[in-house]
Amino acid sequence: MARRYFEDFKVGETWESAPTPVSAEEIITFGSNFDPQPMHTDAAKAADGAFQGLVASGWHIAALSMKVFVQAGGYGETPVVGLGIDELRWRAPVRAGDVLTVHREVAELRRSDSNPKHGIVRTRVTVRNQDGTVVMTLVTAGRVPTREGA
């Protein structure tokens, strides 16, 4: 895995993850630890709820989208400092057995105003299930070193 600098990124550049299954156990574990609502932690109670069954926390899917990107080496060996998330939308529920694919596209590149040794990379993230249904969208911003700043 090579190091990537701000100058190596191009607007329109895309990346797509391998299909990633989501299990009931993962949904319940994440929900129990970070979003302990019955729809995420208890299949029996969830069956009577708004989604008529167990669904993943949206925060689980946001974290999963980051995990698969980092594991696949999306930024190479370059450390990226997250600056924030904009336009986060949970569009459809994710259920046990769903298989998700994460798509990222570089949407904007600009030098940092406060430190020109860094650049800002904004990406649009779209997560789809096995049927092609969009389950989550968001825009991320990350700080990446320039060659001068490395």
PDB file of C-alpha atoms in Angstrom:
ATOM      1  CA  MET A   1       0.000   0.000   0.000  1.00  0.00           C
ATOM      2  CA  ALA A   2       1.507   3.304  -1.062  1.00  0.00           C
ATOM      3  CA  ARG A   3       1.277   6.613   0.710  1.00  0.00           C
ATOM      4  CA  ARG A   4      -1.096   9.073  -0.951  1.00  0.00           C
ATOM      5  CA  TYR A   5      -0.792  12.833  -0.770  1.00  0.00           C
ATOM      6  CA  PHE A   6      -3.318  15.544  -1.465  1.00  0.00           C
ATOM      7  CA  GLU A   7      -1.892  15.977  -4.974  1.00  0.00           C
ATOM      8  CA  ASP A   8      -2.640  12.302  -5.784  1.00  0.00           C
ATOM      9  CA  PHE A   9      -6.411  12.643  -5.420  1.00  0.00           C
ATOM     10  CA  LYS A  10      -8.622  13.628  -8.361  1.00  0.00           C
ATOM     11  CA  VAL A  11     -12.195  14.918  -8.341  1.00  0.00           C
ATOM     12  CA  GLY A  12     -14.408  12.155  -9.678  1.00  0.00           C
ATOM     13  CA  GLU A  13     -12.124   9.367  -8.456  1.00  0.00           C
ATOM     14  CA  THR A  14     -14.236   6.463  -7.163  1.00  0.00           C
ATOM     15  CA  TRP A  15     -13.826   3.442  -4.950  1.00  0.00           C
ATOM     16  CA  GLU A  16     -16.223   0.584  -4.182  1.00  0.00           C
ATOM     17  CA  SER A  17     -16.057  -1.946  -1.369  1.00  0.00           C
ATOM     18  CA  ALA A  18     -16.426  -5.665  -1.567  1.00  0.00           C
ATOM     19  CA  PRO A  19     -19.947  -6.816  -0.622  1.00  0.00           C
ATOM     20  CA  THR A  20     -20.157  -6.822   3.193  1.00  0.00           C
ATOM     21  CA  PRO A  21     -22.794  -8.901   4.996  1.00  0.00           C
ATOM     22  CA  VAL A  22     -24.491  -7.645   8.148  1.00  0.00           C
ATOM     23  CA  SER A  23     -25.511 -10.284  10.705  1.00  0.00           C
ATOM     24  CA  ALA A  24     -28.106 -10.188  13.480  1.00  0.00           C
ATOM     25  CA  GLU A  25     -25.299 -10.715  15.989  1.00  0.00           C
ATOM     26  CA  GLU A  26     -23.444  -7.624  14.694  1.00  0.00           C
ATOM     27  CA  ILE A  27     -26.637  -5.549  14.777  1.00  0.00           C
ATOM     28  CA  ILE A  28     -27.392  -6.559  18.362  1.00  0.00           C
ATOM     29  CA  THR A  29     -23.798  -6.127  19.566  1.00  0.00           C
ATOM     30  CA  PHE A  30     -23.451  -2.651  18.048  1.00  0.00           C
ATOM     31  CA  GLY A  31     -26.912  -1.641  19.236  1.00  0.00           C
ATOM     32  CA  SER A  32     -26.264  -2.900  22.761  1.00  0.00           C
ATOM     33  CA  ASN A  33     -22.994  -0.987  22.953  1.00  0.00           C
ATOM     34  CA  PHE A  34     -23.866   2.249  21.169  1.00  0.00           C
ATOM     35  CA  ASP A  35     -27.590   2.627  20.356  1.00  0.00           C
ATOM     36  CA  PRO A  36     -29.528   0.522  22.873  1.00  0.00           C
ATOM     37  CA  GLN A  37     -33.016   0.820  21.433  1.00  0.00           C
ATOM     38  CA  PRO A  38     -35.132  -2.357  21.143  1.00  0.00           C
ATOM     39  CA  MET A  39     -35.244  -2.197  17.333  1.00  0.00           C
ATOM     40  CA  HIS A  40     -31.438  -2.705  17.403  1.00  0.00           C
ATOM     41  CA  THR A  41     -31.091  -5.029  20.401  1.00  0.00           C
ATOM     42  CA  ASP A  42     -34.111  -7.320  20.779  1.00  0.00           C
ATOM     43  CA  ALA A  43     -35.581  -9.217  17.824  1.00  0.00           C
ATOM     44  CA  ALA A  44     -38.806 -10.077  19.689  1.00  0.00           C
ATOM     45  CA  LYS A  45     -39.534  -6.479  20.701  1.00  0.00           C
ATOM     46  CA  ALA A  46     -38.421  -5.221  17.281  1.00  0.00           C
ATOM     47  CA  ALA A  47     -41.001  -7.469  15.583  1.00  0.00           C
ATOM     48  CA  ASP A  48     -43.744  -5.310  17.121  1.00  0.00           C
ATOM     49  CA  GLY A  49     -41.993  -2.020  16.333  1.00  0.00           C
ATOM     50  CA  ALA A  50     -42.017   0.460  13.484  1.00  0.00           C
ATOM     51  CA  PHE A  51     -39.721  -1.671  11.300  1.00  0.00           C
ATOM     52  CA  GLN A  52     -41.462  -4.981  12.045  1.00  0.00           C
ATOM     53  CA  GLY A  53     -38.120  -6.572  12.867  1.00  0.00           C
ATOM     54  CA  LEU A  54     -34.529  -6.077  13.919  1.00  0.00           C
ATOM     55  CA  VAL A  55     -32.683  -3.279  12.062  1.00  0.00           C
ATOM     56  CA  ALA A  56     -29.138  -1.935  12.281  1.00  0.00           C
ATOM     57  CA  SER A  57     -28.487   1.410  13.902  1.00  0.00           C
ATOM     58  CA  GLY A  58     -27.673   4.077  11.352  1.00  0.00           C
ATOM     59  CA  TRP A  59     -24.511   4.769  13.355  1.00  0.00           C
ATOM     60  CA  HIS A  60     -23.541   1.124  12.822  1.00  0.00           C
ATOM     61  CA  ILE A  61     -23.802   1.554   9.052  1.00  0.00           C
ATOM     62  CA  ALA A  62     -21.824   4.820   9.146  1.00  0.00           C
ATOM     63  CA  ALA A  63     -19.069   3.104  11.157  1.00  0.00           C
ATOM     64  CA  LEU A  64     -19.152   0.083   8.839  1.00  0.00           C
ATOM     65  CA  SER A  65     -18.698   2.332   5.790  1.00  0.00           C
ATOM     66  CA  MET A  66     -15.528   3.765   7.343  1.00  0.00           C
ATOM     67  CA  LYS A  67     -14.235   0.361   8.440  1.00  0.00           C
ATOM     68  CA  VAL A  68     -14.430  -1.263   4.997  1.00  0.00           C
ATOM     69  CA  PHE A  69     -12.826   1.785   3.362  1.00  0.00           C
ATOM     70  CA  VAL A  70      -9.865   1.824   5.756  1.00  0.00           C
ATOM     71  CA  GLN A  71      -9.421  -1.959   5.634  1.00  0.00           C
ATOM     72  CA  ALA A  72      -9.320  -1.859   1.827  1.00  0.00           C
ATOM     73  CA  GLY A  73      -6.630   0.827   1.905  1.00  0.00           C
ATOM     74  CA  GLY A  74      -8.702   3.632   0.406  1.00  0.00           C
ATOM     75  CA  TYR A  75      -6.185   6.252   1.509  1.00  0.00           C
ATOM     76  CA  GLY A  76      -3.197   3.941   1.338  1.00  0.00           C
ATOM     77  CA  GLU A  77      -0.774   4.388   4.211  1.00  0.00           C
ATOM     78  CA  THR A  78      -1.641   8.074   4.514  1.00  0.00           C
ATOM     79  CA  PRO A  79      -3.077   9.066   7.881  1.00  0.00           C
ATOM     80  CA  VAL A  80      -6.277  11.023   7.352  1.00  0.00           C
ATOM     81  CA  VAL A  81      -7.723  13.245  10.041  1.00  0.00           C
ATOM     82  CA  GLY A  82     -11.502  13.278   9.837  1.00  0.00           C
ATOM     83  CA  LEU A  83     -12.937  16.789   9.865  1.00  0.00           C
ATOM     84  CA  GLY A  84     -16.612  15.949   9.806  1.00  0.00           C
ATOM     85  CA  ILE A  85     -19.654  14.501   8.131  1.00  0.00           C
ATOM     86  CA  ASP A  86     -22.260  16.514   6.244  1.00  0.00           C
ATOM     87  CA  GLU A  87     -25.605  15.542   4.747  1.00  0.00           C
ATOM     88  CA  LEU A  88     -25.861  12.217   6.619  1.00  0.00           C
ATOM     89  CA  ARG A  89     -29.090  10.476   5.643  1.00  0.00           C
ATOM     90  CA  TRP A  90     -30.379   7.032   6.575  1.00  0.00           C
ATOM     91  CA  ARG A  91     -32.564   6.202   3.609  1.00  0.00           C
ATOM     92  CA  ALA A  92     -33.716   2.612   4.228  1.00  0.00           C
ATOM     93  CA  PRO A  93     -33.414   0.120   7.082  1.00  0.00           C
ATOM     94  CA  VAL A  94     -30.625  -2.451   7.102  1.00  0.00           C
ATOM     95  CA  ARG A  95     -31.730  -5.881   8.257  1.00  0.00           C
ATOM     96  CA  ALA A  96     -29.864  -9.003   9.318  1.00  0.00           C
ATOM     97  CA  GLY A  97     -28.676 -10.814   6.210  1.00  0.00           C
ATOM     98  CA  ASP A  98     -28.404  -7.679   4.086  1.00  0.00           C
ATOM     99  CA  VAL A  99     -25.197  -7.394   2.089  1.00  0.00           C
ATOM    100  CA  LEU A 100     -23.904  -3.835   1.738  1.00  0.00           C
ATOM    101  CA  THR A 101     -21.620  -2.206  -0.798  1.00  0.00           C
ATOM    102  CA  VAL A 102     -20.006   1.160  -0.067  1.00  0.00           C
ATOM    103  CA  HIS A 103     -19.263   3.556  -2.921  1.00  0.00           C
ATOM    104  CA  ARG A 104     -17.089   6.660  -2.420  1.00  0.00           C
ATOM    105  CA  GLU A 105     -16.436   9.451  -4.878  1.00  0.00           C
ATOM    106  CA  VAL A 106     -14.037  12.348  -4.431  1.00  0.00           C
ATOM    107  CA  ALA A 107     -16.318  15.374  -4.719  1.00  0.00           C
ATOM    108  CA  GLU A 108     -14.021  18.292  -3.873  1.00  0.00           C
ATOM    109  CA  LEU A 109     -10.353  19.040  -3.267  1.00  0.00           C
ATOM    110  CA  ARG A 110      -8.942  22.223  -1.759  1.00  0.00           C
ATOM    111  CA  ARG A 111      -5.892  23.371   0.123  1.00  0.00           C
ATOM    112  CA  SER A 112      -6.430  24.099   3.785  1.00  0.00           C
ATOM    113  CA  ASP A 113      -6.821  27.816   4.469  1.00  0.00           C
ATOM    114  CA  SER A 114      -5.289  27.483   7.929  1.00  0.00           C
ATOM    115  CA  ASN A 115      -2.390  25.203   6.954  1.00  0.00           C
ATOM    116  CA  PRO A 116      -1.397  24.948   3.278  1.00  0.00           C
ATOM    117  CA  LYS A 117       0.705  21.858   4.087  1.00  0.00           C
ATOM    118  CA  HIS A 118      -2.600  19.994   4.186  1.00  0.00           C
ATOM    119  CA  GLY A 119      -5.445  19.542   1.754  1.00  0.00           C
ATOM    120  CA  ILE A 120      -9.116  18.840   2.333  1.00  0.00           C
ATOM    121  CA  VAL A 121     -10.636  15.853   0.535  1.00  0.00           C
ATOM    122  CA  ARG A 122     -14.449  15.739   0.481  1.00  0.00           C
ATOM    123  CA  THR A 123     -16.072  12.474  -0.559  1.00  0.00           C
ATOM    124  CA  ARG A 124     -19.654  11.456  -1.285  1.00  0.00           C
ATOM    125  CA  VAL A 125     -20.491   8.085   0.244  1.00  0.00           C
ATOM    126  CA  THR A 126     -23.401   5.923  -0.885  1.00  0.00           C
ATOM    127  CA  VAL A 127     -24.219   2.591   0.758  1.00  0.00           C
ATOM    128  CA  ARG A 128     -26.496   0.154  -1.082  1.00  0.00           C
ATOM    129  CA  ASN A 129     -27.927  -3.202  -0.121  1.00  0.00           C
ATOM    130  CA  GLN A 130     -27.941  -6.355  -2.235  1.00  0.00           C
ATOM    131  CA  ASP A 131     -31.027  -5.133  -4.133  1.00  0.00           C
ATOM    132  CA  GLY A 132     -29.371  -1.838  -5.072  1.00  0.00           C
ATOM    133  CA  THR A 133     -31.492   0.125  -2.596  1.00  0.00           C
ATOM    134  CA  VAL A 134     -29.642   3.124  -1.168  1.00  0.00           C
ATOM    135  CA  VAL A 135     -29.602   2.696   2.612  1.00  0.00           C
ATOM    136  CA  MET A 136     -27.324   5.597   3.590  1.00  0.00           C
ATOM    137  CA  THR A 137     -25.639   8.646   2.071  1.00  0.00           C
ATOM    138  CA  LEU A 138     -23.203  11.146   3.523  1.00  0.00           C
ATOM    139  CA  VAL A 139     -20.414  13.543   2.643  1.00  0.00           C
ATOM    140  CA  THR A 140     -17.127  13.342   4.522  1.00  0.00           C
ATOM    141  CA  ALA A 141     -14.266  15.797   4.861  1.00  0.00           C
ATOM    142  CA  GLY A 142     -10.759  14.687   5.718  1.00  0.00           C
ATOM    143  CA  ARG A 143      -7.401  16.419   6.059  1.00  0.00           C
ATOM    144  CA  VAL A 144      -4.601  14.853   4.023  1.00  0.00           C
ATOM    145  CA  PRO A 145      -0.945  15.983   3.961  1.00  0.00           C
ATOM    146  CA  THR A 146       0.461  17.583   0.817  1.00  0.00           C
ATOM    147  CA  ARG A 147       3.837  16.429  -0.474  1.00  0.00           C
ATOM    148  CA  GLU A 148       5.301  19.644   0.954  1.00  0.00           C
ATOM    149  CA  GLY A 149       3.730  18.904   4.346  1.00  0.00           C
ATOM    150  CA  ALA A 150       4.819  15.248   4.557  1.00  0.00           C
TER     151      ALA A 150
END
